[in-house]
Coordinates of C-alpha atoms in Angstrom, one line a residue:
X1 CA -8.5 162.0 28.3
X2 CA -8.0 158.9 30.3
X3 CA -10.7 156.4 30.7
X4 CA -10.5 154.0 34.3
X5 CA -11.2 150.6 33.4
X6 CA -12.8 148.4 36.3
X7 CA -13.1 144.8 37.3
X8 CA -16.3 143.8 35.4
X9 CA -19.0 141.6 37.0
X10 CA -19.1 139.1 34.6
X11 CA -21.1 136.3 36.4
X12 CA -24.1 137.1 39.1
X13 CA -21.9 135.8 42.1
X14 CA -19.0 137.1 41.1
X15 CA -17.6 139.2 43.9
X16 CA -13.8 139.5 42.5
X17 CA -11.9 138.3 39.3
X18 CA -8.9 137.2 38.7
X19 CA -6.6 138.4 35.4
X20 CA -5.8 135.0 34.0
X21 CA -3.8 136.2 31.3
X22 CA -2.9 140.2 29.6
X23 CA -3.2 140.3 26.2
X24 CA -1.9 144.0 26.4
X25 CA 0.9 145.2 27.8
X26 CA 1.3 148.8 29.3
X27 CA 2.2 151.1 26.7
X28 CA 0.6 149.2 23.9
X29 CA -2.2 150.4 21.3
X30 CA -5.3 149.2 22.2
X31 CA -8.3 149.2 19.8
X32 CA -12.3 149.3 20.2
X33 CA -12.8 145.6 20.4
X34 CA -9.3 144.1 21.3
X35 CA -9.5 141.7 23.6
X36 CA -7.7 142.8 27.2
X37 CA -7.3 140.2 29.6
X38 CA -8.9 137.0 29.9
X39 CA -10.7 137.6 33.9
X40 CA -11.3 134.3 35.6
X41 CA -14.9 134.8 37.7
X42 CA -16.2 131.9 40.2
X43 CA -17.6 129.9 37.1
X44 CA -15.2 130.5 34.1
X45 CA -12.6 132.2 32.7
X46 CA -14.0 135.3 29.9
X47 CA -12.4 137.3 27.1
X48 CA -12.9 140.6 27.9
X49 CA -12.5 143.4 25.5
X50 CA -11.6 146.7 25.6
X51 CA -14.5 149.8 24.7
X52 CA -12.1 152.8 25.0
X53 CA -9.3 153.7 21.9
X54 CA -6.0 154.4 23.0
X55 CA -2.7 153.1 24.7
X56 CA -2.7 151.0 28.2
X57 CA -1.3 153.7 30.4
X58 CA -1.5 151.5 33.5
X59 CA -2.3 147.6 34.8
X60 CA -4.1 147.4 38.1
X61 CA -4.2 144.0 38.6
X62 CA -0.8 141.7 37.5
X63 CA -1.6 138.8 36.1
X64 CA -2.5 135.9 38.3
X65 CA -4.0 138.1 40.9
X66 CA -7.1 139.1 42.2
X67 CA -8.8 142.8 42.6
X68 CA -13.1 143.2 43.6
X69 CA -15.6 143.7 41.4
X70 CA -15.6 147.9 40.4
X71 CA -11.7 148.1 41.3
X72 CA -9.3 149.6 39.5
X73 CA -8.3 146.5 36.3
X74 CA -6.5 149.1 33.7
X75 CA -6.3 152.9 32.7
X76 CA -6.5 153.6 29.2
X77 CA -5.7 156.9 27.3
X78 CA -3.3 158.9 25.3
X79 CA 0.5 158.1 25.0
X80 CA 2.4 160.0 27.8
X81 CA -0.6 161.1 29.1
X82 CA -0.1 162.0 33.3
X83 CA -2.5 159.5 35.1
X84 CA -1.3 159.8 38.4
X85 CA -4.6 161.4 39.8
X86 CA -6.5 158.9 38.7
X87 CA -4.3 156.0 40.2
X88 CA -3.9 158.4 43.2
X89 CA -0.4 159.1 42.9
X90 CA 0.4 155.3 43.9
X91 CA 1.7 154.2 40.3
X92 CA 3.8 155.9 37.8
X93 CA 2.6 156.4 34.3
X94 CA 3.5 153.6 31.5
X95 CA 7.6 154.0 32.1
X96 CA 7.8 153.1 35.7
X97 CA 5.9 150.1 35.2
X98 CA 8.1 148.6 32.5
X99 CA 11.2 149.5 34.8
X100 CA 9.5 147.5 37.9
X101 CA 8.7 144.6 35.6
X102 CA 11.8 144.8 33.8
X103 CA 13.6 144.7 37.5
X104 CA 11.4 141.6 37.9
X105 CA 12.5 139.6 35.2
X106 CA 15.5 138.5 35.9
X107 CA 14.4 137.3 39.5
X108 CA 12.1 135.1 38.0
X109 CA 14.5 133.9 35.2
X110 CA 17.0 133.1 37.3
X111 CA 14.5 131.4 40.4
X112 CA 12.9 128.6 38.3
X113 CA 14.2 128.9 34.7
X114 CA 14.1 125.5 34.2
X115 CA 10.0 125.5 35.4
X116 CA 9.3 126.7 31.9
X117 CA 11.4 124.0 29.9
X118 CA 9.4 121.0 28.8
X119 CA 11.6 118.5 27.2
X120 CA 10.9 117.4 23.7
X121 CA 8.0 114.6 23.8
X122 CA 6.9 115.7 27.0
X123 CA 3.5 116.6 28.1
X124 CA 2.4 118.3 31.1
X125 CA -1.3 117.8 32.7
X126 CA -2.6 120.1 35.1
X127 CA -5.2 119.7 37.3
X128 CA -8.6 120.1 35.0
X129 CA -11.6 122.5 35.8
X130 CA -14.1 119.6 35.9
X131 CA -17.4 122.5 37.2
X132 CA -17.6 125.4 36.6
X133 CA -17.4 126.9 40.8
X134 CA -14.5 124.1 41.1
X135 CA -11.3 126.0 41.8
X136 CA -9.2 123.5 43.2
X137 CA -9.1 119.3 42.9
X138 CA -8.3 116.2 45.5
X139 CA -7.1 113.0 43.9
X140 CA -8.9 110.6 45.4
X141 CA -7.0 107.7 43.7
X142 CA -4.3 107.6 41.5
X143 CA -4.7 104.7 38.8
X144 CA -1.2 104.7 37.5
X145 CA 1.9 104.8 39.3
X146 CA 5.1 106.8 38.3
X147 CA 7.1 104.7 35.8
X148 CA 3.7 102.7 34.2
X149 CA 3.2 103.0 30.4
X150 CA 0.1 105.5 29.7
X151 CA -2.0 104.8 26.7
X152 CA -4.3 107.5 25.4
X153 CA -8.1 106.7 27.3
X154 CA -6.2 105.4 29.9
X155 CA -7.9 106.1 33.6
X156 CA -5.1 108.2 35.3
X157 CA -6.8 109.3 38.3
X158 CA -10.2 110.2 40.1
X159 CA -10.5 113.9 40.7
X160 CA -12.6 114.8 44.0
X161 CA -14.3 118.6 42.6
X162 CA -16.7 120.5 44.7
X163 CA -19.4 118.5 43.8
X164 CA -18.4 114.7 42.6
X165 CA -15.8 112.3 42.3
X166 CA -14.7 111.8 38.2
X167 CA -13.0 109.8 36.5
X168 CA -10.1 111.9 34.5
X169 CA -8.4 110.2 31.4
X170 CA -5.1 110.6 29.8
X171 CA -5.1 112.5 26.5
X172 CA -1.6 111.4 25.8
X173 CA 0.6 107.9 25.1
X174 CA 3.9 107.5 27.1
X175 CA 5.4 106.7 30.7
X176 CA 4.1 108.5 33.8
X177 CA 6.9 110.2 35.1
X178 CA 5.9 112.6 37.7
X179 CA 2.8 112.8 39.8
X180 CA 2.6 116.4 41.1
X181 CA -0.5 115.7 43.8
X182 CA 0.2 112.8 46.2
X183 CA -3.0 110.9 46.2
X184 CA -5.6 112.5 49.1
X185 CA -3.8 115.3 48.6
X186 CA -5.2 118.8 46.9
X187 CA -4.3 121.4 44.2
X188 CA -5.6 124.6 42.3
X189 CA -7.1 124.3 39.2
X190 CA -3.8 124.7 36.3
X191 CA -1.5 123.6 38.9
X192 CA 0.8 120.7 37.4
X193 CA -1.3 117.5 38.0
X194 CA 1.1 114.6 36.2
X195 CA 3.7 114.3 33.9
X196 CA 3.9 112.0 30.9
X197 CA 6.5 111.7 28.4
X198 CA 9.6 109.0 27.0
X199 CA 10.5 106.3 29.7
X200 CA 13.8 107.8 31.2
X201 CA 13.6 111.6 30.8
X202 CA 14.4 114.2 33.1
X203 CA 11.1 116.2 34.2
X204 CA 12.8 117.1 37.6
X205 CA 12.5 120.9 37.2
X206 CA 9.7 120.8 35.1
X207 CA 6.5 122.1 37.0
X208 CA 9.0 123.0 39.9
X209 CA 7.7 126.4 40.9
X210 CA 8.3 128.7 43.5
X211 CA 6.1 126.8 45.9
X212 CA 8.0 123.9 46.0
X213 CA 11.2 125.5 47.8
X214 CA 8.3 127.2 50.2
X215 CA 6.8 123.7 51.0
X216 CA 10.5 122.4 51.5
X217 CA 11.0 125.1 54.2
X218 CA 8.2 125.1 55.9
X219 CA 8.4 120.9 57.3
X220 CA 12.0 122.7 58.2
X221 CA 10.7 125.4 60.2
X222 CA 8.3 123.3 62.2
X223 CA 11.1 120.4 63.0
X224 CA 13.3 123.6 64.4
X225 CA 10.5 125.0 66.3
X226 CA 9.6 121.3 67.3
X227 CA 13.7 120.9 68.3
X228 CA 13.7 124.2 70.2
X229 CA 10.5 123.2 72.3
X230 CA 12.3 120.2 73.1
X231 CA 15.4 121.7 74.1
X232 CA 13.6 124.5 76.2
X233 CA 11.0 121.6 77.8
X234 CA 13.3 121.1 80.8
X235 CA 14.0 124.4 81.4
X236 CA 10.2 125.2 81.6
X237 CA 10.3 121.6 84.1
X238 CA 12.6 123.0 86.4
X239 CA 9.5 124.6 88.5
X240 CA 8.3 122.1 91.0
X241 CA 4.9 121.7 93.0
X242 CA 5.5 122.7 97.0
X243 CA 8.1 120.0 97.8
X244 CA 7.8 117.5 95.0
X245 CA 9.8 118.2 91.8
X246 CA 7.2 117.7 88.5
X247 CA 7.2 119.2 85.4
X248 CA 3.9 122.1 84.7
X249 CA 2.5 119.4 82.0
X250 CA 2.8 116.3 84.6
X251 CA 1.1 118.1 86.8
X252 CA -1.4 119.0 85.5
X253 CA -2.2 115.6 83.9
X254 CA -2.2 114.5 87.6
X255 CA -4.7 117.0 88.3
X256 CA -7.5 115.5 85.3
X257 CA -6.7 112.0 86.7
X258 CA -6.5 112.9 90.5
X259 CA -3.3 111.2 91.3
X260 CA -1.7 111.9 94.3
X261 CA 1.7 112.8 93.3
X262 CA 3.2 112.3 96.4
X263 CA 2.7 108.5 95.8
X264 CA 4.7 108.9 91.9
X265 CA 8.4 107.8 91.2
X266 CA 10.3 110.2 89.6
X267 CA 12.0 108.9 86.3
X268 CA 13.2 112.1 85.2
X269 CA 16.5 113.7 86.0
X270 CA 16.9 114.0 90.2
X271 CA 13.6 112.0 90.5
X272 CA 12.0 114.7 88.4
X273 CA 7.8 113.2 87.7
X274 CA 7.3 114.0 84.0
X275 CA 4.7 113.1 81.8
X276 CA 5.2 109.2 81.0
X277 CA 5.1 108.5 85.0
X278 CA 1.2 109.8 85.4
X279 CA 0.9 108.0 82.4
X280 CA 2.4 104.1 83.4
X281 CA 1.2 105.7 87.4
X282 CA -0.7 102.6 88.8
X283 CA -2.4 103.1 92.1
X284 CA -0.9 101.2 95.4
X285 CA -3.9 99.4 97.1
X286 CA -4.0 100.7 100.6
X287 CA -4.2 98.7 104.0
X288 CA -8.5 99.3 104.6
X289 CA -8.1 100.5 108.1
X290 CA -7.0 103.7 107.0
X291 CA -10.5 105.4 106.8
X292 CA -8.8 108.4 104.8
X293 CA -7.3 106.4 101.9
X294 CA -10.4 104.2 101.4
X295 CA -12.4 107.0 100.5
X296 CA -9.8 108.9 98.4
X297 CA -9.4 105.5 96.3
X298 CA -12.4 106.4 93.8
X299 CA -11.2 108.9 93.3
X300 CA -7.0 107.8 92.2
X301 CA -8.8 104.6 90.2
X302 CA -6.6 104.8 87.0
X303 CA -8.9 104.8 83.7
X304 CA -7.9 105.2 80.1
X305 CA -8.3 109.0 78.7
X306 CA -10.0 109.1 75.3
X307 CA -7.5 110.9 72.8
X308 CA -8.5 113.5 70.2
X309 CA -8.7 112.9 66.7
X310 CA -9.0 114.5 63.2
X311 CA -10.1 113.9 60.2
X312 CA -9.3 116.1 57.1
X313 CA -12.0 117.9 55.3
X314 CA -13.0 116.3 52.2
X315 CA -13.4 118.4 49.1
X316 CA -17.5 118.4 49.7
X317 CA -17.3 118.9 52.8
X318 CA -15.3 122.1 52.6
X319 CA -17.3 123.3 49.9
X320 CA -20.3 123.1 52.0
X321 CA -19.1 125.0 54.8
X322 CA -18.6 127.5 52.4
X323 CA -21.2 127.7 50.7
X324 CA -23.9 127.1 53.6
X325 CA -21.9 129.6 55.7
X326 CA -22.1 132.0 52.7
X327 CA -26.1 131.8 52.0
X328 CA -27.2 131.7 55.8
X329 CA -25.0 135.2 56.6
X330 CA -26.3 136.7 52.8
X331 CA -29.4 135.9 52.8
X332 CA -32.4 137.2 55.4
X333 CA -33.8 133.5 56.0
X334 CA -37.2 133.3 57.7
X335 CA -39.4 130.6 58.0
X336 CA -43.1 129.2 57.4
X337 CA -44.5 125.8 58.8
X338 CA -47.4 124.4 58.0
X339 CA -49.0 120.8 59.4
X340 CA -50.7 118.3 56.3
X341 CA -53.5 116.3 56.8
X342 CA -52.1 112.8 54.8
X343 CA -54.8 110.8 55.2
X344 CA -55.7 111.1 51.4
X345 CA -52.1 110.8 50.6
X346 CA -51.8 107.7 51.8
X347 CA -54.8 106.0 49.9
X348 CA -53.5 107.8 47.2
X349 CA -49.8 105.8 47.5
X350 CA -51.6 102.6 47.7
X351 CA -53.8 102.8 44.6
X352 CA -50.6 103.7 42.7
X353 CA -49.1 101.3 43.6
X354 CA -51.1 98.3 43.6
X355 CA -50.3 98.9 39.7
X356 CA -47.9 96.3 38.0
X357 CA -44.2 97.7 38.2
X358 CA -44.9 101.0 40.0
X359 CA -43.5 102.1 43.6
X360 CA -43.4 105.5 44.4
X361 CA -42.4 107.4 47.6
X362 CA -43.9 109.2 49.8
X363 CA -41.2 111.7 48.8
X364 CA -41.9 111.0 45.2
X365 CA -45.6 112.5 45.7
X366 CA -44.2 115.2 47.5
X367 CA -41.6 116.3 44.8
X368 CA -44.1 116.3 42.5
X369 CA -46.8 118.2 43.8
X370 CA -44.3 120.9 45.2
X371 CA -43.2 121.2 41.2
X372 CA -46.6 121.5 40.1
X373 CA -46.9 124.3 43.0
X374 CA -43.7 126.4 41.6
X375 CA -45.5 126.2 38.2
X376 CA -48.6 128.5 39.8
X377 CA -46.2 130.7 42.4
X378 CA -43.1 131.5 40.1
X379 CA -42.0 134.1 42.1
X380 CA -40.5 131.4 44.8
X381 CA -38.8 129.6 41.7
X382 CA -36.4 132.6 41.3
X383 CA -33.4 133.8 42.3
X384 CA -32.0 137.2 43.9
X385 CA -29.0 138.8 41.6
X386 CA -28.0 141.8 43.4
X387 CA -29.9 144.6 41.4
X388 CA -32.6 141.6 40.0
X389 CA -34.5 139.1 40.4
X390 CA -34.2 136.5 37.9
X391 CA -37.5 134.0 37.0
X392 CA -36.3 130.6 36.3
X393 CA -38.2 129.3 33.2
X394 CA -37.6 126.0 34.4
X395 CA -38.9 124.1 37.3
X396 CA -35.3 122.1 37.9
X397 CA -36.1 120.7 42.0
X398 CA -32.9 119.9 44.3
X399 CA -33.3 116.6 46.5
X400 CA -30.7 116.6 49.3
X401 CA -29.2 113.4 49.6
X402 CA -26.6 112.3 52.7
X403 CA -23.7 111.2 51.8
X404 CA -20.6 109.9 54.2
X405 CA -18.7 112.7 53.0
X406 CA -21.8 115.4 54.0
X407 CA -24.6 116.1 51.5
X408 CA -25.2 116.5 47.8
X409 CA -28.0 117.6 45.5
X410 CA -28.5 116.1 42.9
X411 CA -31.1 117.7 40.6
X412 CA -34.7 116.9 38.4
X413 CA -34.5 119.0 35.5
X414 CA -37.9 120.0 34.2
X415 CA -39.4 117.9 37.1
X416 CA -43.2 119.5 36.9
X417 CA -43.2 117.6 33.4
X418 CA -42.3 114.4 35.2
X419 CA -44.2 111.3 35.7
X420 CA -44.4 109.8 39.4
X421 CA -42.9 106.6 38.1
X422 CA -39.8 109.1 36.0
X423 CA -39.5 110.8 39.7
X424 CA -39.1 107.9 41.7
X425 CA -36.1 106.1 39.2
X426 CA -34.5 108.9 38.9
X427 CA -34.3 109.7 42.7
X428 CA -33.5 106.4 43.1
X429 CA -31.2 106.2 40.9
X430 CA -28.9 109.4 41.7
X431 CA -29.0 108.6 44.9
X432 CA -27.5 105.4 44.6
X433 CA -24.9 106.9 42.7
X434 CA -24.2 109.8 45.2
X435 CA -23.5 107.4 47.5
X436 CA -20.9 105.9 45.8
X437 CA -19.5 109.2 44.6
X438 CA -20.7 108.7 41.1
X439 CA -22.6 111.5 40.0
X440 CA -21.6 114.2 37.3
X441 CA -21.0 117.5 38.0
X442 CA -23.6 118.6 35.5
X443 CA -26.3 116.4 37.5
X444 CA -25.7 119.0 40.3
X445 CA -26.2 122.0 38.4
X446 CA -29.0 124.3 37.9
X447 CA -31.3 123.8 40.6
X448 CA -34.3 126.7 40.9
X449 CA -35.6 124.8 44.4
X450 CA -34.4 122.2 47.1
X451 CA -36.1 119.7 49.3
X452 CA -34.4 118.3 52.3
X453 CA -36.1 115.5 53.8
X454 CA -35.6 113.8 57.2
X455 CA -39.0 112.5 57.6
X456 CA -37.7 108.7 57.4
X457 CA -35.3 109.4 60.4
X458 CA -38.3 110.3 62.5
X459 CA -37.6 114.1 62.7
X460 CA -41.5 115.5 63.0
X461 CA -39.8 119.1 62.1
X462 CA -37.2 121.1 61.1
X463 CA -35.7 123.5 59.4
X464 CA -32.7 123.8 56.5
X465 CA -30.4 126.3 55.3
X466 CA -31.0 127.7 51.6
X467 CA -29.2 126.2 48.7
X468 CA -28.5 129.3 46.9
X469 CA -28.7 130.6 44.2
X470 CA -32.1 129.4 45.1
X471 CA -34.9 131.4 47.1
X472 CA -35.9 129.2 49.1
X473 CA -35.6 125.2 50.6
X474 CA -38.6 122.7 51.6
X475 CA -38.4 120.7 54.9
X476 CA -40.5 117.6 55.4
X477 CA -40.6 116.0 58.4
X478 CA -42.3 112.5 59.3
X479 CA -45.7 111.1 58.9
X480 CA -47.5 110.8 62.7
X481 CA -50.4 109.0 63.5
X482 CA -52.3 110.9 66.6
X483 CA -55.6 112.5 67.6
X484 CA -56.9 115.4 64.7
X485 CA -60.0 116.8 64.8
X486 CA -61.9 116.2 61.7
X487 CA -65.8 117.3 61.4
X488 CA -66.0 118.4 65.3
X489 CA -64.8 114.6 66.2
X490 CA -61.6 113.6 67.8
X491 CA -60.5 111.0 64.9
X492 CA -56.9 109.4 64.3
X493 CA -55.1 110.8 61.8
X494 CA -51.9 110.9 60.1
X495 CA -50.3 114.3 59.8
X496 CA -46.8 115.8 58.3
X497 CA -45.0 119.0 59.1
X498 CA -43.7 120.9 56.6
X499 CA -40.9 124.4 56.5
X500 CA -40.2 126.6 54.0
X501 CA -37.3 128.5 54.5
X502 CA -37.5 132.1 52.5
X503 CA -35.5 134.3 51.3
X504 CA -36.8 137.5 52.1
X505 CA -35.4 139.5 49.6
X506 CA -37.4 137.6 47.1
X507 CA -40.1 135.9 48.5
X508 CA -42.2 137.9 50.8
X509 CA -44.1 135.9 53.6
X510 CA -47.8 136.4 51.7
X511 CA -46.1 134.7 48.8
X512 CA -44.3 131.6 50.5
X513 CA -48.0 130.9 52.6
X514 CA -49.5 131.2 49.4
X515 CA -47.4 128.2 48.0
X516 CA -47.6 126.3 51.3
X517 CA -51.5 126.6 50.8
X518 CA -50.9 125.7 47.3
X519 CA -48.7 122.5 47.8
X520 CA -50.9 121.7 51.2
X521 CA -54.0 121.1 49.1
X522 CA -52.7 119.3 46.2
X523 CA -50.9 117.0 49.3
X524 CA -54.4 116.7 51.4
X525 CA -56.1 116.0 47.9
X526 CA -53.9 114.6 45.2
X527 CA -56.5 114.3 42.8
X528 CA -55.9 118.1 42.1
X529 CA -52.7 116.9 40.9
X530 CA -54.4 116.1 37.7
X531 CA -56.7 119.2 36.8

């Protein structure tokens, strides 16, 4: 009997996969163990092997596309079998499939036959996977133009992931002879990234898919849609205003700047006022007896209009729009706050370092005792995996640091084992560096916690948006000096706000006060730190 085969879930945020490559084809033998497809999830790309004994009856998914988790991937059972209940009629059995890819074929041969031809001695680089959520790469700088000799080690470009800017090397010796991504511009991960190969050779139809033709068209179609606005523009300007003859868009430019446009010359056809004569308009000072015109004159002063502009999205940047968007709509996000008495803190900063060679941070103190924190309330260093909750064993703390480009976390692996001193130079340290886009991917990797911190740009309090997979995000907000009342006396003292931002699916709110009362005494009494 038939077996379904569906989309496996092969990562925990894996919502859909994508058939990289069939190792079967319909109507071949397929064993316990043989490998299927390779499915590419949002992290890597997997071997996935077959269970079931039997012949591939039917292919759900072609290769290079996508189906959701639990879909339909394949249908294995016995030869001629009838499957068309189980693919609801939709698909024929093993026959019709080979017909539709055997109709196929020769499209594809005869669209781009020459995209598959690589001339002797030439080698094609596509764009690399440089993390493992990166799906497609900007080049931020090209390092070697088309027709420069390439030497194996060579610096060809920097690649702009998801996460960092990288340096990407040439594998290969020879000329460069075709860049496939203008520099600032973007591609999918495989896509042809640069060609190298002997000086002189023909690579034009190498790497020249489908797409290209589609990108050719397309500046076509908007230059015809931009020539038949053009054409139609005076039709739509034959309309006037009462007894004046302006176009709909000169008039209503008139309108924003209040020009009177009985007092504009016409340079268009029959004295027609189009757009460039409210722009060049210049207002005639009137004679100041009349009382009218003296008081409408504020009012016609000519000023310049600010104009729109744009800036493309970064690779970072679009990544976190995505991502941010993804964990604040997912997750139920609620919020604690809690007000720290830092009077202790502060003495404690100051003893550490009057020591030779040690400065730490504010922050530094604050990263540490929130690690030593997670170590007693695990349950907030964990992570929500659809039907589980996974414990991190390690205590790996995010610090969100701005960059021009957005914000990036780099990451303190095993930071509850850390020194003050180790804290401080490394946050120093990767922050410099994310700055000046030089951090690895794999610095930005496997964070169980996050801390975002705007306390040194004055905000008192606020809150932040969950870096998922982790649970949960700590704001810190600025040291104040005001009034407290300490022992029944109205004393000055210095006082920080802190939020936690939960997720509620995994930390419930008695758990996230117990950690705020956790971190909150170690903070009001660092000494605590140490038992």
């Amino acid at each position: 009997m038939a077996e379904v085969i569906t989309m496996p879930r092969l990562s925990d945020t894996m919502t859909e996969g994508k058939v990289a490559k069939w190792h079967k084809k319909v109507g071949d033998k397929v064993k316990e163990g043989d490998i299927l497809a390779e499915i590419e999830t949002d992290k890597a790309v997997q071997d996935f092997e077959s269970e079931i004994e039997g012949t591939l009856l039917y292919v759900g998914v072609e290769e290079g596309g996508a189906a959701a988790v639990d879909s339909v991937l394949a249908i294995i059972g016995n030869e001629g079998e009838d499957i068309s209940g189980l693919t609801g009629g939709a698909a024929a059995p093993a026959a019709g499939t080979e017909e539709k890819k055997s109709e196929e074929q020769p499209k594809s041969e005869t669209a781009a036959p020459a995209a598959t031809e690589v001339p002797a001695g030439v080698e094609v680089i596509t764009m690399p996977r440089l993390s493992d959520t990166m799906t497609e790469g900007k080049v931020a700088k090209w390092h070697k133009n088309i027709g420069d000799t390439v030497k194996e080690g060579d610096l060809l470009a920097e690649i702009e992931t998801d996460k960092a800017v990288q340096d990407f090397e040439s594998e290969f010796n020879g000329v460069l002879l075709k860049q496939g991504v203008e520099e600032g511009g973007a591609a999918p991960v495989d896509s042809v990234l640069a060609i190298i190969g002997p000086a002189g050779t023909d690579v034009s139809a190498v790497g020249a898919p489908k797409a290209a033709a589609t990108s050719t068209e397309k500046p076509a179609e908007q230059k015809a849609e931009v020539k038949t606005e053009e054409k139609t523009a005076p039709a739509a300007d034959s309309s006037s205003s009462d007894r004046v003859a302006i176009s709909p868009l000169a008039k209503k430019m008139a309108q924003d700047k209040g020009v009177d446009i009985n007092s504009v010359q016409g340079s268009g056809e029959n004295g027609r006022i189009v757009k460039k004569d409210i722009e060049n308009y210049q207002p005639v000072a009137k004679p100041a007896a009349s009382a009218p015109a003296a008081s409408a004159a504020p009012v016609a002063v000519s000023f310049v209009q600010g104009e729109d502009t744009e800036t493309p999205n970064s690779q970072v940047r679009n990544i976190i729009a995505k991502r941010l968007s993804e964990s604040k709509f997912s997750a139920p996000h609620y919020y604690l706050m809690v007000e720290i008495n830092m009077d202790k803190a502060i003495e404690a900063r100051k003893e550490i370092n009057s020591l030779p060679d040690t400065k730490i941070s504010f922050n530094d103190m604050i990263i540490k005792a929130t690690a030593i924190a997670l170590r007693k309330h695990p349950q907030v260093n964990s992570s929500w995996a659809g039907d589980k909750i996974i414990h991190r064993g390690n205590i790996n703390i995010g610090v969100a640091v701005a960059i021009p480009d957005g914000l990036v976390v780099p990451v303190l692996k095993n930071t509850d084992q850390m020194t003050y001193t180790q804290i401080s130079a490394s946050v120093k340290d990767m922050a410099s560096r994310a700055k000046s886009k030089g951090l690895k991917a794999n610095e930005m990797e496997g964070s169980t916690f996050s801390i975002s911190n705007l306390g040194m740009f004055g905000i008192e309090t606020f809150t932040s948006i969950i870096n998922q997979p982790n649970s949960a995000i700590l704001s810190v907000g600025a040291i104040i000096e005001k009034p407290i009342v300490k022992d029944g006396q109205i004393v000055v003292g210095n006082t920080m706000k802190l939020s936690l931002a939960c997720d509620h699916r995994v930390v419930d709110g008695a758990t996230g006060a117990q950690f705020l009362q956790t971190l909150r005494t170690y903070l009001e009494s660092p000494l605590t730190l140490l038992l």
